[in-house]
Backbone as ProteinMPNN parsed JSONL, in Angstrom:
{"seq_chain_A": "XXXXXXXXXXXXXXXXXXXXXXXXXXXXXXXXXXXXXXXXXXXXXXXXXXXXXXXXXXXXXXXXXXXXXXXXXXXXXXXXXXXXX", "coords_chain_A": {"N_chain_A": [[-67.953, -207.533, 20.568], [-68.334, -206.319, 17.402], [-70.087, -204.062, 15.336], [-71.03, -203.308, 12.056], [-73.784, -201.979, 9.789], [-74.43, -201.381, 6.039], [-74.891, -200.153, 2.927], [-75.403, -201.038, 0.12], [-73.796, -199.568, -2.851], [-72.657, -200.381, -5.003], [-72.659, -201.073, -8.447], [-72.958, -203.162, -9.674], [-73.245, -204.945, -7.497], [-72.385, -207.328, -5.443], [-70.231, -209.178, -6.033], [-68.461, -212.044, -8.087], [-65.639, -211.477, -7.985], [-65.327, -209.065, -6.074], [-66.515, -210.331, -4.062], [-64.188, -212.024, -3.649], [-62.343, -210.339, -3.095], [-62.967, -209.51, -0.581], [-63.014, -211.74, 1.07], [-60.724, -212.206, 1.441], [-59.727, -209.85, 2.521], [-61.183, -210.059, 4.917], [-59.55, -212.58, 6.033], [-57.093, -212.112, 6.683], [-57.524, -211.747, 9.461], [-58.118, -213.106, 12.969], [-61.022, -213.178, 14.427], [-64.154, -213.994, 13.863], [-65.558, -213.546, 11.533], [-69.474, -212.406, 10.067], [-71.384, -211.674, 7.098], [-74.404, -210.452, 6.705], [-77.745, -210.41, 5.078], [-81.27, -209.279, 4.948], [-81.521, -211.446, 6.836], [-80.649, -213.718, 6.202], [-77.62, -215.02, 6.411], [-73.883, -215.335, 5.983], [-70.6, -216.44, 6.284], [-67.613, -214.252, 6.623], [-65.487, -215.102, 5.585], [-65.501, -217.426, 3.49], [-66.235, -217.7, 0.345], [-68.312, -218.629, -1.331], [-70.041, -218.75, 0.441], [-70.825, -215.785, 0.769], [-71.389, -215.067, -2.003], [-73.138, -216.582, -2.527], [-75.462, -215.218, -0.799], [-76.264, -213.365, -2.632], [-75.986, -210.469, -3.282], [-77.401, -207.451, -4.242], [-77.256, -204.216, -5.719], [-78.264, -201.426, -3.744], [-78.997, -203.251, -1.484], [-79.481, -203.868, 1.989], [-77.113, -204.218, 4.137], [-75.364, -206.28, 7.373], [-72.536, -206.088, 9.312], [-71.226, -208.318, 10.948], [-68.21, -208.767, 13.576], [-66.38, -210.475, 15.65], [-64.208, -211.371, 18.211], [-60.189, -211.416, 19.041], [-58.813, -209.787, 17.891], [-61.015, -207.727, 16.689], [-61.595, -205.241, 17.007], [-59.445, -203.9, 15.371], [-59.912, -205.368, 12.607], [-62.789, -204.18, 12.474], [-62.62, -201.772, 11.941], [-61.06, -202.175, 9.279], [-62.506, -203.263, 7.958], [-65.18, -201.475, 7.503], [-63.868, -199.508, 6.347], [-63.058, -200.687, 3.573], [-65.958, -201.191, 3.018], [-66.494, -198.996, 2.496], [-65.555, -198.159, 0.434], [-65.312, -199.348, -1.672], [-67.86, -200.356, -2.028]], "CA_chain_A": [[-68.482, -207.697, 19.231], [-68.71, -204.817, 16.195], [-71.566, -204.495, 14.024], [-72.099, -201.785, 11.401], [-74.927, -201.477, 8.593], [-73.862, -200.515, 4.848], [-76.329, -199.956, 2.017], [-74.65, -201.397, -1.281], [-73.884, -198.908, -3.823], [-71.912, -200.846, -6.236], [-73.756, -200.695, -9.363], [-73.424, -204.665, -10.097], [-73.975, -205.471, -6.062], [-71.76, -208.117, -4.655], [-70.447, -210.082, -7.288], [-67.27, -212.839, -7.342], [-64.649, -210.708, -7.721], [-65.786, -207.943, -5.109], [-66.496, -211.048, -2.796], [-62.739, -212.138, -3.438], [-61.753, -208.957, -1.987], [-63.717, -209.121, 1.044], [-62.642, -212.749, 1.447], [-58.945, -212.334, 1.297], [-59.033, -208.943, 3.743], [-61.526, -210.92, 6.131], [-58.898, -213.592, 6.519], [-55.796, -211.655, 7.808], [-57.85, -211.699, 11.284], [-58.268, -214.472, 13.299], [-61.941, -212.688, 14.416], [-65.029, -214.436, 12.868], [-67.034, -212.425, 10.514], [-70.495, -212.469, 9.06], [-71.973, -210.964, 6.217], [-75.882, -210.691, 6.607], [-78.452, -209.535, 4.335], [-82.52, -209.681, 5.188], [-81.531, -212.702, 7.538], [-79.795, -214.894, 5.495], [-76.235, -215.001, 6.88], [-72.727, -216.221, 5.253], [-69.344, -216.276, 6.895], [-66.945, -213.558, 5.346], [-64.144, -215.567, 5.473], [-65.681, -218.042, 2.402], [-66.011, -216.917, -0.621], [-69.361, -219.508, -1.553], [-70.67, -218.326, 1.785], [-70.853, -214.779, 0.673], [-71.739, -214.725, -3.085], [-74.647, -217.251, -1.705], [-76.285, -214.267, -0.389], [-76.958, -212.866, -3.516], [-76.779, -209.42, -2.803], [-77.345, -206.346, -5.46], [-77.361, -202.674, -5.359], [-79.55, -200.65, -2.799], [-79.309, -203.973, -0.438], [-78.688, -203.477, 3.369], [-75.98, -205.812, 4.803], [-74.835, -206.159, 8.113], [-71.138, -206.915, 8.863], [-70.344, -208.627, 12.708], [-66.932, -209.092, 13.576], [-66.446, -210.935, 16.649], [-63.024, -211.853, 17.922], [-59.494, -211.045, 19.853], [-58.524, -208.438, 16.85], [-62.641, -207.015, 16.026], [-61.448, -203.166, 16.461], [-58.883, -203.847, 13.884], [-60.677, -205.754, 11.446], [-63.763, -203.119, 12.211], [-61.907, -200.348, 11.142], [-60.449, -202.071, 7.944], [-63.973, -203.883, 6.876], [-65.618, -200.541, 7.327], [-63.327, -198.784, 5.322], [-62.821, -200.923, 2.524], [-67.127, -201.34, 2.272], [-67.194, -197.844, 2.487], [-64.824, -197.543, -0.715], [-65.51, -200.339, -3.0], [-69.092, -201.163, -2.348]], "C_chain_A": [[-68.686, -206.321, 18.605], [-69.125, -204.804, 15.489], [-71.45, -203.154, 12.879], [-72.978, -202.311, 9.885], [-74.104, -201.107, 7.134], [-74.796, -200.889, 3.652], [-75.134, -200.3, 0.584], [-74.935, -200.426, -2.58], [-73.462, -199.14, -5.052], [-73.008, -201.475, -7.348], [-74.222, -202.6, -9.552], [-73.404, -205.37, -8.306], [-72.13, -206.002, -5.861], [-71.504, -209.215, -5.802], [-68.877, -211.187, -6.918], [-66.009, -212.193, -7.091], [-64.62, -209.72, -6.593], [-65.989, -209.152, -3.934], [-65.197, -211.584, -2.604], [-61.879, -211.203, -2.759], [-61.997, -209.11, -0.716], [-63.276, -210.426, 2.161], [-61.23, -212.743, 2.121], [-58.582, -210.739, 2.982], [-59.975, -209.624, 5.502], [-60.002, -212.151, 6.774], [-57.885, -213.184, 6.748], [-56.427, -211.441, 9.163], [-58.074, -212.501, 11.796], [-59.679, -214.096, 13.86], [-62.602, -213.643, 13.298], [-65.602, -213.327, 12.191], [-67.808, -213.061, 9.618], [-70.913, -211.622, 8.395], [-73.408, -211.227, 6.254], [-76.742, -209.895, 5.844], [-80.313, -210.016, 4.473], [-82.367, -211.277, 5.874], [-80.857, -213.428, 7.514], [-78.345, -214.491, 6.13], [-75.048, -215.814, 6.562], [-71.133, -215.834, 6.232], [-68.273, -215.596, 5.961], [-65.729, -214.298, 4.776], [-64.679, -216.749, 3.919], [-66.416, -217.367, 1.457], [-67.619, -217.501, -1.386], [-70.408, -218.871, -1.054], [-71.396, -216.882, 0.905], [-71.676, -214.346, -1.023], [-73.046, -215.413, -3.107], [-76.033, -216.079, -1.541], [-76.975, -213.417, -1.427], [-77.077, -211.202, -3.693], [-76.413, -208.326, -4.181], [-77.52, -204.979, -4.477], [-78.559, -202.245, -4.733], [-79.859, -201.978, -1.572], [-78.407, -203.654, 0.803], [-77.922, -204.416, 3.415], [-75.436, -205.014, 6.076], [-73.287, -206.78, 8.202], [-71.034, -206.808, 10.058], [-69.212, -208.834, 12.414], [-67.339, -209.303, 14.963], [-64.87, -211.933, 17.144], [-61.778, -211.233, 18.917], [-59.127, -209.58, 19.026], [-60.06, -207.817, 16.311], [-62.297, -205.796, 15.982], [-60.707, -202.91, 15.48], [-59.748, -203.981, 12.653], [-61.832, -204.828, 11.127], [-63.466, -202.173, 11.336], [-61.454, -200.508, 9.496], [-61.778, -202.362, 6.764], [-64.606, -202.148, 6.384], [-65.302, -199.711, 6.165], [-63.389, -199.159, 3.866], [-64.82, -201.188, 2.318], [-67.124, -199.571, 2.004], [-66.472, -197.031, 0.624], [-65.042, -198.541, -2.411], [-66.963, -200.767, -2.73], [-70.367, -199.858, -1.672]], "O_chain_A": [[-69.139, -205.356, 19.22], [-68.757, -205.552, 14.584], [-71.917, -202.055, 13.178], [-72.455, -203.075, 9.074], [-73.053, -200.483, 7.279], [-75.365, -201.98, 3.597], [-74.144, -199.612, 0.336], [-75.985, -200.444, -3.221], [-73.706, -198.443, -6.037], [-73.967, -202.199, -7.08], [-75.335, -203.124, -9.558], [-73.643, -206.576, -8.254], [-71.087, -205.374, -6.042], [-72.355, -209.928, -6.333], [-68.302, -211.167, -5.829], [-65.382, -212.374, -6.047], [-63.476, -209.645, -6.147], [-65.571, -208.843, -2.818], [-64.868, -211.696, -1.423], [-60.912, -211.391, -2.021], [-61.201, -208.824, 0.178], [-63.187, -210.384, 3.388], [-60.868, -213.256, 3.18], [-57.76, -210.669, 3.895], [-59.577, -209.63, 6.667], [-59.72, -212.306, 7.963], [-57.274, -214.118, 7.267], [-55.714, -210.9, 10.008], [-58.504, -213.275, 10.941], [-60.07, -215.261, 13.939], [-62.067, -214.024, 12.257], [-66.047, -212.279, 12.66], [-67.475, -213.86, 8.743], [-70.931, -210.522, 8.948], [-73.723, -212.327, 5.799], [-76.564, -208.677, 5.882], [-80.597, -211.142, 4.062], [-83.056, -212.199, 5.436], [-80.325, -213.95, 8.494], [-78.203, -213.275, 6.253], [-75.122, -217.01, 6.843], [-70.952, -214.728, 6.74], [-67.98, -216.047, 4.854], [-65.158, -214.077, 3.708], [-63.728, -216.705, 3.139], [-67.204, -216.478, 1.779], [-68.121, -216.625, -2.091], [-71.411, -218.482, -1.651], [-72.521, -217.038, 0.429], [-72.45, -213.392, -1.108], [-74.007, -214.879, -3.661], [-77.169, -216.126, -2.014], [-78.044, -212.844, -1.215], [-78.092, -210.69, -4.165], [-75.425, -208.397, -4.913], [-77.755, -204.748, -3.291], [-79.687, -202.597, -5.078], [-80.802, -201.82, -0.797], [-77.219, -203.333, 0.84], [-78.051, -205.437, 2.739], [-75.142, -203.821, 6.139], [-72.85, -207.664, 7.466], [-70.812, -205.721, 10.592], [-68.889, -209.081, 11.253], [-68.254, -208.694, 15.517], [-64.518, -212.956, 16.556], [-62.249, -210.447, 19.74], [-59.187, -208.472, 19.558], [-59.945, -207.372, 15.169], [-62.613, -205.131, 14.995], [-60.944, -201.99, 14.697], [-60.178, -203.098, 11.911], [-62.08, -204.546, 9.955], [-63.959, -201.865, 10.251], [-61.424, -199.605, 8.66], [-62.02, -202.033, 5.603], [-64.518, -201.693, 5.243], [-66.059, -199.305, 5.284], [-63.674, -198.336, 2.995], [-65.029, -201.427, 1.129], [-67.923, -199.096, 1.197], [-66.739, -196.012, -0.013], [-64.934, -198.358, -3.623], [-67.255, -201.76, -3.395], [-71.575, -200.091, -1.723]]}, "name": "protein", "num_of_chains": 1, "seq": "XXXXXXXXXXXXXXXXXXXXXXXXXXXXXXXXXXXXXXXXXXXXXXXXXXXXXXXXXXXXXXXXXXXXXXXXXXXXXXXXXXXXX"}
């Protein structure tokens, strides 16, 4: 399993479009992933799941990956929160 932390800098948070992104590169892995924020927890792979959470600027989120491909997907989630959000 691969966990990391990321502090939301995107000025309007987590919104539908920005969760369409996250949706669409979650689902080239066959790896589960969650998106968690103060507890609450959504599956990255749905798009409901994720905008559910509600999350705005300056909120923590965790991101598991858990799975046969997780060092891939780690590496790409990471990257792309670290560039768009």
């Amino acid at each position: 399993m691969q966990e990391f932390r990321h502090v939301i800098q995107n000025s309007q948070g987590i919104y539908a479009d920005l969760a369409d992104c996250l949706v669409k590169a979650a689902r080239d892995y066959e790896s589960q992933m969650q998106l968690s924020k103060r507890g609450q927890k959504g599956d990255l792979k749905h798009i409901f799941s994720v905008v559910a959470l509600g999350i705005q600027t300056g909120d923590e989120v965790v991101v598991t990956i858990d799975g046969p491909d997780e060092e891939e997907a780690y590496k790409e989630m990471k990257e792309l929160f670290k560039q768009q959000f």
